[in-house]
PDB file of C-alpha atoms and ligand atoms in Angstrom:
ATOM      1  CA  MET H 154     -12.210 -52.705 -30.545  1.00  0.00           C
ATOM      2  CA  LEU H 155      -9.814 -54.627 -32.732  1.00  0.00           C
ATOM      3  CA  PRO H 156      -9.110 -58.130 -31.382  1.00  0.00           C
ATOM      4  CA  PRO H 157      -5.635 -57.820 -29.715  1.00  0.00           C
ATOM      5  CA  GLU H 158      -4.281 -61.270 -30.627  1.00  0.00           C
ATOM      6  CA  GLU H 159      -5.241 -60.997 -34.299  1.00  0.00           C
ATOM      7  CA  LEU H 160      -3.851 -57.470 -34.493  1.00  0.00           C
ATOM      8  CA  LYS H 161      -0.562 -58.485 -32.842  1.00  0.00           C
ATOM      9  CA  LEU H 162      -0.156 -61.384 -35.287  1.00  0.00           C
ATOM     10  CA  ALA H 163      -0.895 -59.048 -38.227  1.00  0.00           C
ATOM     11  CA  LEU H 164       1.648 -56.512 -36.921  1.00  0.00           C
ATOM     12  CA  ASP H 165       4.285 -59.214 -36.578  1.00  0.00           C
ATOM     13  CA  ILE H 166       3.614 -60.417 -40.131  1.00  0.00           C
ATOM     14  CA  HIS H 167       3.650 -56.804 -41.369  1.00  0.00           C
ATOM     15  CA  SER H 168       7.125 -56.119 -39.962  1.00  0.00           C
ATOM     16  CA  ARG H 169       8.503 -59.399 -41.360  1.00  0.00           C
ATOM     17  CA  SER H 170       6.958 -58.745 -44.775  1.00  0.00           C
ATOM     18  CA  TYR H 171       8.654 -55.399 -45.098  1.00  0.00           C
ATOM     19  CA  LYS H 172      12.096 -56.907 -44.463  1.00  0.00           C
ATOM     20  CA  LEU H 173      11.411 -60.038 -46.464  1.00  0.00           C
ATOM     21  CA  LEU H 174      10.496 -58.167 -49.630  1.00  0.00           C
ATOM     22  CA  ARG H 175      13.880 -56.463 -49.701  1.00  0.00           C
ATOM     23  CA  TRP H 176      15.733 -59.674 -48.868  1.00  0.00           C
ATOM     24  CA  LEU H 177      13.839 -61.695 -51.497  1.00  0.00           C
ATOM     25  CA  GLY H 178      14.598 -59.143 -54.212  1.00  0.00           C
ATOM     26  CA  ARG H 179      18.308 -59.674 -53.612  1.00  0.00           C
ATOM     27  CA  ALA H 180      18.063 -63.450 -53.110  1.00  0.00           C
ATOM     28  CA  ILE H 181      16.227 -63.840 -56.421  1.00  0.00           C
ATOM     29  CA  ASP H 182      18.683 -61.569 -58.265  1.00  0.00           C
ATOM     30  CA  THR H 183      21.657 -63.602 -56.999  1.00  0.00           C
ATOM     31  CA  GLY H 184      19.978 -66.948 -57.706  1.00  0.00           C
ATOM     32  CA  GLU H 185      19.861 -67.901 -54.023  1.00  0.00           C
ATOM     33  CA  ILE H 186      16.113 -68.398 -54.479  1.00  0.00           C
ATOM     34  CA  PRO H 187      15.605 -70.176 -57.815  1.00  0.00           C
ATOM     35  CA  LEU H 188      12.921 -69.018 -60.214  1.00  0.00           C
ATOM     36  CA  PRO H 189      10.030 -71.435 -60.554  1.00  0.00           C
ATOM     37  CA  ARG H 190      10.098 -73.342 -63.816  1.00  0.00           C
ATOM     38  CA  VAL H 191       6.410 -74.098 -63.872  1.00  0.00           C
ATOM     39  CA  VAL H 192       3.732 -71.549 -64.713  1.00  0.00           C
ATOM     40  CA  SER H 193       0.841 -72.221 -62.408  1.00  0.00           C
ATOM     41  CA  PRO H 194      -2.631 -71.536 -63.849  1.00  0.00           C
ATOM     42  CA  ARG H 195      -4.053 -70.993 -60.351  1.00  0.00           C
ATOM     43  CA  HIS H 196      -1.841 -67.938 -59.786  1.00  0.00           C
ATOM     44  CA  ALA H 197      -3.894 -65.676 -62.035  1.00  0.00           C
ATOM     45  CA  ASP H 198      -6.886 -65.536 -59.724  1.00  0.00           C
ATOM     46  CA  ASP H 199      -5.463 -66.606 -56.357  1.00  0.00           C
ATOM     47  CA  VAL H 200      -2.950 -64.169 -54.906  1.00  0.00           C
ATOM     48  CA  THR H 201      -2.523 -66.187 -51.704  1.00  0.00           C
ATOM     49  CA  ALA H 202      -1.818 -69.415 -53.615  1.00  0.00           C
ATOM     50  CA  ALA H 203       0.728 -67.629 -55.811  1.00  0.00           C
ATOM     51  CA  THR H 204       2.481 -66.156 -52.762  1.00  0.00           C
ATOM     52  CA  LEU H 205       2.421 -69.469 -50.929  1.00  0.00           C
ATOM     53  CA  ASP H 206       4.340 -71.054 -53.823  1.00  0.00           C
ATOM     54  CA  TRP H 207       7.183 -68.651 -53.012  1.00  0.00           C
ATOM     55  CA  ILE H 208       6.952 -68.851 -49.219  1.00  0.00           C
ATOM     56  CA  GLU H 209       6.325 -72.545 -48.557  1.00  0.00           C
ATOM     57  CA  PRO H 210       9.372 -74.107 -50.288  1.00  0.00           C
ATOM     58  CA  PHE H 211      11.872 -71.412 -49.215  1.00  0.00           C
ATOM     59  CA  HIS H 212      10.791 -70.063 -45.824  1.00  0.00           C
ATOM     60  CA  VAL H 213      13.300 -72.198 -43.902  1.00  0.00           C
ATOM     61  CA  THR H 214      16.108 -70.306 -45.660  1.00  0.00           C
ATOM     62  CA  PHE H 215      14.717 -66.840 -44.775  1.00  0.00           C
ATOM     63  CA  PRO H 216      16.677 -64.995 -42.042  1.00  0.00           C
ATOM     64  CA  ALA H 217      15.079 -65.434 -38.592  1.00  0.00           C
ATOM     65  CA  ASP H 218      13.709 -61.893 -38.255  1.00  0.00           C
ATOM     66  CA  MET H 219      11.658 -62.251 -41.434  1.00  0.00           C
ATOM     67  CA  ARG H 220      10.783 -65.957 -41.341  1.00  0.00           C
ATOM     68  CA  PRO H 221       7.073 -66.754 -40.832  1.00  0.00           C
ATOM     69  CA  ASP H 222       5.955 -69.124 -38.091  1.00  0.00           C
ATOM     70  CA  GLU H 223       5.577 -72.639 -39.464  1.00  0.00           C
ATOM     71  CA  ASP H 224       1.909 -72.790 -38.432  1.00  0.00           C
ATOM     72  CA  LYS H 225       1.096 -69.326 -39.827  1.00  0.00           C
ATOM     73  CA  LEU H 226       2.349 -69.769 -43.403  1.00  0.00           C
ATOM     74  CA  ARG H 227      -1.074 -69.279 -44.966  1.00  0.00           C
ATOM     75  CA  GLN H 228      -1.798 -66.041 -43.048  1.00  0.00           C
ATOM     76  CA  PHE H 229       1.691 -64.829 -43.879  1.00  0.00           C
ATOM     77  CA  ALA H 230       1.302 -65.580 -47.579  1.00  0.00           C
ATOM     78  CA  ALA H 231      -2.158 -63.959 -47.642  1.00  0.00           C
ATOM     79  CA  PHE H 232      -0.759 -60.794 -46.078  1.00  0.00           C
ATOM     80  CA  PHE H 233       2.431 -60.706 -48.109  1.00  0.00           C
ATOM     81  CA  GLY H 234       0.441 -61.067 -51.336  1.00  0.00           C
ATOM     82  CA  THR H 235      -1.802 -58.096 -50.467  1.00  0.00           C
ATOM     83  CA  TYR H 236       1.302 -56.101 -49.478  1.00  0.00           C
ATOM     84  CA  LEU H 237       2.845 -56.657 -52.899  1.00  0.00           C
ATOM     85  CA  THR H 238      -0.260 -55.866 -54.925  1.00  0.00           C
ATOM     86  CA  SER H 239      -1.595 -52.931 -52.825  1.00  0.00           C
ATOM     87  CA  SER H 240       1.646 -51.063 -52.236  1.00  0.00           C
ATOM     88  CA  PHE H 241       3.968 -51.585 -55.193  1.00  0.00           C
ATOM     89  CA  ASP H 242       4.289 -51.234 -58.914  1.00  0.00           C
ATOM     90  CA  ILE H 243       7.150 -52.456 -61.041  1.00  0.00           C
ATOM     91  CA  THR H 244       9.333 -49.745 -62.492  1.00  0.00           C
ATOM     92  CA  ASN H 245       9.727 -51.354 -65.921  1.00  0.00           C
ATOM     93  CA  ASP H 246       7.064 -52.933 -68.039  1.00  0.00           C
ATOM     94  CA  PHE H 247       7.159 -56.227 -66.190  1.00  0.00           C
ATOM     95  CA  GLY H 248       5.989 -58.288 -69.164  1.00  0.00           C
ATOM     96  CA  VAL H 249       9.057 -57.186 -71.066  1.00  0.00           C
ATOM     97  CA  VAL H 250      11.440 -57.655 -68.143  1.00  0.00           C
ATOM     98  CA  LEU H 251      10.125 -61.144 -67.535  1.00  0.00           C
ATOM     99  CA  ARG H 252      10.325 -62.262 -71.127  1.00  0.00           C
ATOM    100  CA  ASN H 253      13.802 -60.889 -71.616  1.00  0.00           C
ATOM    101  CA  GLN H 254      15.380 -62.180 -68.462  1.00  0.00           C
ATOM    102  CA  TYR H 255      13.382 -65.179 -67.418  1.00  0.00           C
ATOM    103  CA  GLY H 256      11.424 -66.388 -70.457  1.00  0.00           C
ATOM    104  CA  GLY H 257       8.604 -68.712 -69.570  1.00  0.00           C
ATOM    105  CA  THR H 258       8.238 -67.703 -65.923  1.00  0.00           C
ATOM    106  CA  CYS H 259       4.766 -66.949 -64.583  1.00  0.00           C
ATOM    107  CA  SER H 260       3.727 -63.323 -65.113  1.00  0.00           C
ATOM    108  CA  CYS H 261       0.917 -63.153 -62.546  1.00  0.00           C
ATOM    109  CA  SER H 262       0.797 -60.075 -60.293  1.00  0.00           C
ATOM    110  CA  ILE H 263       2.799 -61.846 -57.543  1.00  0.00           C
ATOM    111  CA  CYS H 264       5.495 -63.640 -59.551  1.00  0.00           C
ATOM    112  CA  ALA H 265       6.032 -60.537 -61.714  1.00  0.00           C
ATOM    113  CA  ARG H 266       6.576 -58.420 -58.614  1.00  0.00           C
ATOM    114  CA  LEU H 267       8.814 -60.904 -56.798  1.00  0.00           C
ATOM    115  CA  VAL H 268      10.993 -61.699 -59.804  1.00  0.00           C
ATOM    116  CA  ASN H 269      11.423 -57.918 -60.144  1.00  0.00           C
ATOM    117  CA  GLY H 270      11.639 -57.421 -56.365  1.00  0.00           C
ATOM    118  CA  SER H 271      14.618 -55.093 -56.625  1.00  0.00           C
ATOM    119  CA  HIS H 272      12.816 -52.896 -59.185  1.00  0.00           C
ATOM    120  CA  LEU H 273       9.641 -52.125 -57.260  1.00  0.00           C
ATOM    121  CA  LYS H 274       8.411 -48.634 -56.517  1.00  0.00           C
ATOM    122  CA  ALA H 275       5.759 -47.529 -54.040  1.00  0.00           C
ATOM    123  CA  LYS H 276       2.413 -46.964 -55.708  1.00  0.00           C
ATOM    124  CA  LYS H 277       1.357 -43.402 -56.447  1.00  0.00           C
ATOM    125  CA  LEU H 278      -2.037 -42.715 -54.919  1.00  0.00           C
ATOM    126  CA  THR H 279      -4.772 -41.203 -57.065  1.00  0.00           C
ATOM    127  CA  SER H 280      -7.377 -38.773 -55.716  1.00  0.00           C
ATOM    128  CA  SER H 281      -9.920 -41.584 -55.886  1.00  0.00           C
ATOM    129  CA  ASP H 282      -7.630 -43.807 -53.723  1.00  0.00           C
ATOM    130  CA  LYS H 283      -7.477 -40.963 -51.178  1.00  0.00           C
ATOM    131  CA  ARG H 284     -11.263 -40.503 -51.194  1.00  0.00           C
ATOM    132  CA  ARG H 285     -11.617 -44.236 -50.715  1.00  0.00           C
ATOM    133  CA  SER H 286      -9.263 -44.110 -47.673  1.00  0.00           C
ATOM    134  CA  LEU H 287     -11.546 -41.489 -46.093  1.00  0.00           C
ATOM    135  CA  ALA H 288     -14.645 -43.587 -46.814  1.00  0.00           C
ATOM    136  CA  LEU H 289     -12.984 -46.590 -45.131  1.00  0.00           C
ATOM    137  CA  MET H 290     -12.226 -44.443 -42.059  1.00  0.00           C
ATOM    138  CA  LEU H 291     -15.865 -43.348 -41.782  1.00  0.00           C
ATOM    139  CA  ASP H 292     -17.017 -46.969 -42.106  1.00  0.00           C
ATOM    140  CA  ARG H 293     -14.610 -48.012 -39.364  1.00  0.00           C
ATOM    141  CA  ILE H 294     -15.703 -45.265 -36.923  1.00  0.00           C
ATOM    142  CA  ILE H 295     -19.364 -46.163 -37.421  1.00  0.00           C
ATOM    143  CA  GLU H 296     -18.496 -49.846 -36.947  1.00  0.00           C
ATOM    144  CA  LEU H 297     -16.472 -49.065 -33.794  1.00  0.00           C
ATOM    145  CA  ALA H 298     -19.560 -47.342 -32.388  1.00  0.00           C
ATOM    146  CA  ARG H 299     -21.750 -50.293 -33.352  1.00  0.00           C
ATOM    147  CA  GLU H 300     -19.352 -52.734 -31.619  1.00  0.00           C
ATOM    148  CA  HIS H 301     -20.254 -50.865 -28.414  1.00  0.00           C
ATOM    149  CA  ASP H 302     -23.979 -50.747 -29.163  1.00  0.00           C
ATOM    150  CA  LEU H 303     -23.767 -47.066 -30.069  1.00  0.00           C
ATOM    151  CA  LYS H 304     -25.215 -45.441 -33.126  1.00  0.00           C
ATOM    152  CA  LEU H 305     -23.205 -42.757 -34.870  1.00  0.00           C
ATOM    153  CA  LYS H 306     -24.400 -40.748 -37.864  1.00  0.00           C
ATOM    154  CA  THR H 307     -22.090 -40.440 -40.864  1.00  0.00           C
ATOM    155  CA  SER H 308     -22.155 -36.646 -40.437  1.00  0.00           C
ATOM    156  CA  ASP H 309     -20.820 -37.031 -36.864  1.00  0.00           C
ATOM    157  CA  ALA H 310     -18.117 -39.414 -38.040  1.00  0.00           C
ATOM    158  CA  GLU H 311     -17.176 -36.831 -40.692  1.00  0.00           C
ATOM    159  CA  ALA H 312     -17.067 -34.056 -38.080  1.00  0.00           C
ATOM    160  CA  LEU H 313     -14.822 -36.228 -35.899  1.00  0.00           C
ATOM    161  CA  ILE H 314     -12.186 -36.803 -38.566  1.00  0.00           C
ATOM    162  CA  ALA H 315     -12.235 -33.133 -39.544  1.00  0.00           C
ATOM    163  CA  ASN H 316      -9.991 -32.803 -36.469  1.00  0.00           C
ATOM    164  CA  PRO H 317      -6.460 -33.832 -37.541  1.00  0.00           C
ATOM    165  CA  GLU H 318      -5.722 -35.679 -34.299  1.00  0.00           C
ATOM    166  CA  TYR H 319      -8.857 -37.790 -34.634  1.00  0.00           C
ATOM    167  CA  LYS H 320      -8.196 -38.337 -38.304  1.00  0.00           C
ATOM    168  CA  ILE H 321      -4.884 -39.984 -37.418  1.00  0.00           C
ATOM    169  CA  ALA H 322      -6.601 -42.054 -34.720  1.00  0.00           C
ATOM    170  CA  ALA H 323      -9.223 -43.128 -37.270  1.00  0.00           C
ATOM    171  CA  ALA H 324      -6.490 -44.023 -39.755  1.00  0.00           C
ATOM    172  CA  TYR H 325      -4.855 -46.263 -37.129  1.00  0.00           C
ATOM    173  CA  SER H 326      -8.094 -48.017 -36.266  1.00  0.00           C
ATOM    174  CA  THR H 327      -8.984 -48.505 -39.925  1.00  0.00           C
ATOM    175  CA  TYR H 328      -5.497 -49.603 -40.916  1.00  0.00           C
ATOM    176  CA  GLY H 329      -5.513 -52.093 -38.008  1.00  0.00           C
ATOM    177  CA  TYR H 330      -8.842 -53.489 -39.198  1.00  0.00           C
ATOM    178  CA  TRP H 331      -7.424 -53.974 -42.696  1.00  0.00           C
ATOM    179  CA  LEU H 332      -4.159 -55.456 -41.389  1.00  0.00           C
ATOM    180  CA  ILE H 333      -6.252 -58.244 -39.895  1.00  0.00           C
ATOM    181  CA  GLN H 334      -8.330 -58.616 -43.074  1.00  0.00           C
ATOM    182  CA  ARG H 335      -5.151 -58.962 -45.097  1.00  0.00           C
ATOM    183  CA  THR H 336      -4.009 -61.990 -43.070  1.00  0.00           C
ATOM    184  CA  LYS H 337      -7.177 -63.535 -44.585  1.00  0.00           C
ATOM    185  CA  GLY H 338      -6.228 -62.395 -48.090  1.00  0.00           C
ATOM    186  CA  VAL H 339      -8.822 -59.593 -48.189  1.00  0.00           C
ATOM    187  CA  THR H 340      -7.674 -56.104 -49.156  1.00  0.00           C
ATOM    188  CA  ASP H 341      -9.128 -52.887 -50.505  1.00  0.00           C
ATOM    189  CA  GLY H 342      -6.108 -52.071 -52.667  1.00  0.00           C
ATOM    190  CA  PRO H 343      -4.123 -48.804 -52.695  1.00  0.00           C
ATOM    191  CA  SER H 344      -6.618 -47.086 -50.337  1.00  0.00           C
ATOM    192  CA  ILE H 345      -4.884 -49.101 -47.578  1.00  0.00           C
ATOM    193  CA  LEU H 346      -1.619 -47.429 -48.496  1.00  0.00           C
ATOM    194  CA  GLY H 347      -3.507 -44.122 -48.183  1.00  0.00           C
ATOM    195  CA  LEU H 348      -4.387 -45.016 -44.580  1.00  0.00           C
ATOM    196  CA  TRP H 349      -0.753 -45.852 -43.793  1.00  0.00           C
ATOM    197  CA  ARG H 350       0.431 -42.509 -45.082  1.00  0.00           C
ATOM    198  CA  GLN H 351      -1.954 -40.667 -42.732  1.00  0.00           C
ATOM    199  CA  PHE H 352       0.262 -41.562 -39.788  1.00  0.00           C
ATOM    200  CA  ALA H 353       3.552 -42.790 -41.262  1.00  0.00           C
ATOM    201  CA  TRP H 354       4.105 -39.826 -43.577  1.00  0.00           C
ATOM    202  CA  THR H 355       4.455 -36.104 -42.841  1.00  0.00           C
ATOM    203  CA  ASP H 356       1.925 -33.528 -44.069  1.00  0.00           C
ATOM    204  CA  ALA H 357       4.563 -32.457 -46.576  1.00  0.00           C
ATOM    205  CA  GLY H 358       4.324 -35.907 -48.173  1.00  0.00           C
ATOM    206  CA  SER H 359       7.460 -37.767 -47.158  1.00  0.00           C
ATOM    207  CA  PRO H 360       7.957 -40.804 -44.878  1.00  0.00           C
ATOM    208  CA  ARG H 361       8.495 -39.968 -41.183  1.00  0.00           C
ATOM    209  CA  LYS H 362      12.027 -40.829 -40.091  1.00  0.00           C
ATOM    210  CA  ASP H 363      12.254 -43.885 -37.810  1.00  0.00           C
ATOM    211  CA  PHE H 364       8.471 -44.366 -37.808  1.00  0.00           C
ATOM    212  CA  LYS H 365       7.525 -47.616 -36.109  1.00  0.00           C
ATOM    213  CA  LEU H 366       4.146 -49.295 -36.108  1.00  0.00           C
ATOM    214  CA  ASP H 367       3.312 -50.044 -32.500  1.00  0.00           C
ATOM    215  CA  TYR H 368       0.410 -51.987 -30.994  1.00  0.00           C
ATOM    216  CA  ASP H 369      -0.069 -49.388 -28.228  1.00  0.00           C
ATOM    217  CA  ASP H 370      -0.785 -46.663 -30.784  1.00  0.00           C
ATOM    218  CA  PHE H 371      -3.702 -48.673 -32.136  1.00  0.00           C
ATOM    219  CA  LYS H 372      -5.058 -49.185 -28.629  1.00  0.00           C
ATOM    220  CA  LYS H 373      -4.677 -45.487 -27.696  1.00  0.00           C
ATOM    221  CA  SER H 374      -6.302 -44.420 -30.962  1.00  0.00           C
ATOM    222  CA  GLU H 375      -9.358 -46.602 -30.467  1.00  0.00           C
ATOM    223  CA  ASP H 376      -9.707 -45.532 -26.808  1.00  0.00           C
ATOM    224  CA  MET H 377      -9.599 -41.893 -27.869  1.00  0.00           C
ATOM    225  CA  LEU H 378     -12.120 -42.410 -30.668  1.00  0.00           C
ATOM    226  CA  LEU H 379     -14.448 -44.318 -28.412  1.00  0.00           C
ATOM    227  CA  THR H 380     -14.466 -41.570 -25.770  1.00  0.00           C
ATOM    228  CA  SER H 381     -15.646 -39.069 -28.382  1.00  0.00           C
ATOM    229  CA  ILE H 382     -18.047 -41.529 -29.979  1.00  0.00           C
ATOM    230  CA  ARG H 383     -19.730 -42.012 -26.592  1.00  0.00           C
ATOM    231  CA  GLU H 384     -20.174 -38.238 -26.221  1.00  0.00           C
ATOM    232  CA  LEU H 385     -21.509 -37.809 -29.734  1.00  0.00           C
ATOM    233  CA  ALA H 386     -23.844 -40.784 -29.466  1.00  0.00           C
ATOM    234  CA  VAL H 387     -25.211 -39.577 -26.081  1.00  0.00           C
ATOM    235  CA  ASP H 388     -25.879 -36.144 -27.565  1.00  0.00           C
ATOM    236  CA  HIS H 389     -28.350 -37.679 -29.955  1.00  0.00           C
ATOM    237  CA  LEU H 390     -30.419 -39.259 -27.213  1.00  0.00           C
ATOM    238  CA  GLU H 391     -31.045 -35.888 -25.521  1.00  0.00           C
TER     239      GLU H 391
HETATM  240 ZN1   ZN T 691       2.599 -66.568 -60.654  1.00  0.00          ZN
END
């Protein structure tokens, strides 16, 4: 099962990140948050470091419902960085936007997205992203079994998520696992967005109205999966 404290922290950071991105886009546009003058060479290959350069100096000015805890700045920055790069693209060619408006500013994947925070669009998922989401779900179900000393064949995991209800439960468990990974700066890219859409979007392909990510839904999903995993795993011993 997913560790409750780590999952609750990741959920808290997730809800703050969502609000903060919108707030930052406006604050940067109005000059409330100044653009960094210095291009940092470490940004190119360290998403967390790049994000921290935006969070650390300004977090005290963020509104309370989106401000990270002082002692969790690194986890927050790690998560926020993966949120930006896994979920969003910039509507314009960001290189051009940056040069025209803010010549000289860093054009790494984080700075480019934050400076253009009010021009971001949700990523479009490719069929390979969607296949990858399914593969992550199968990995998670097999791992959930292993956590309880049970062995589950890939074919049984596949049969389980062929049922739509279990597929949603698997998406929750897998998304929860990756929420925690992202507080450590580890992500799998747009496939994570594919997991989110399994439960937060309708079958017709639009966001569910008033959807809220809730800890209890993760717990219920893993309990439900585990009940079936136990049955499937026992079957193989007979
Ligand atoms: Zn940068």
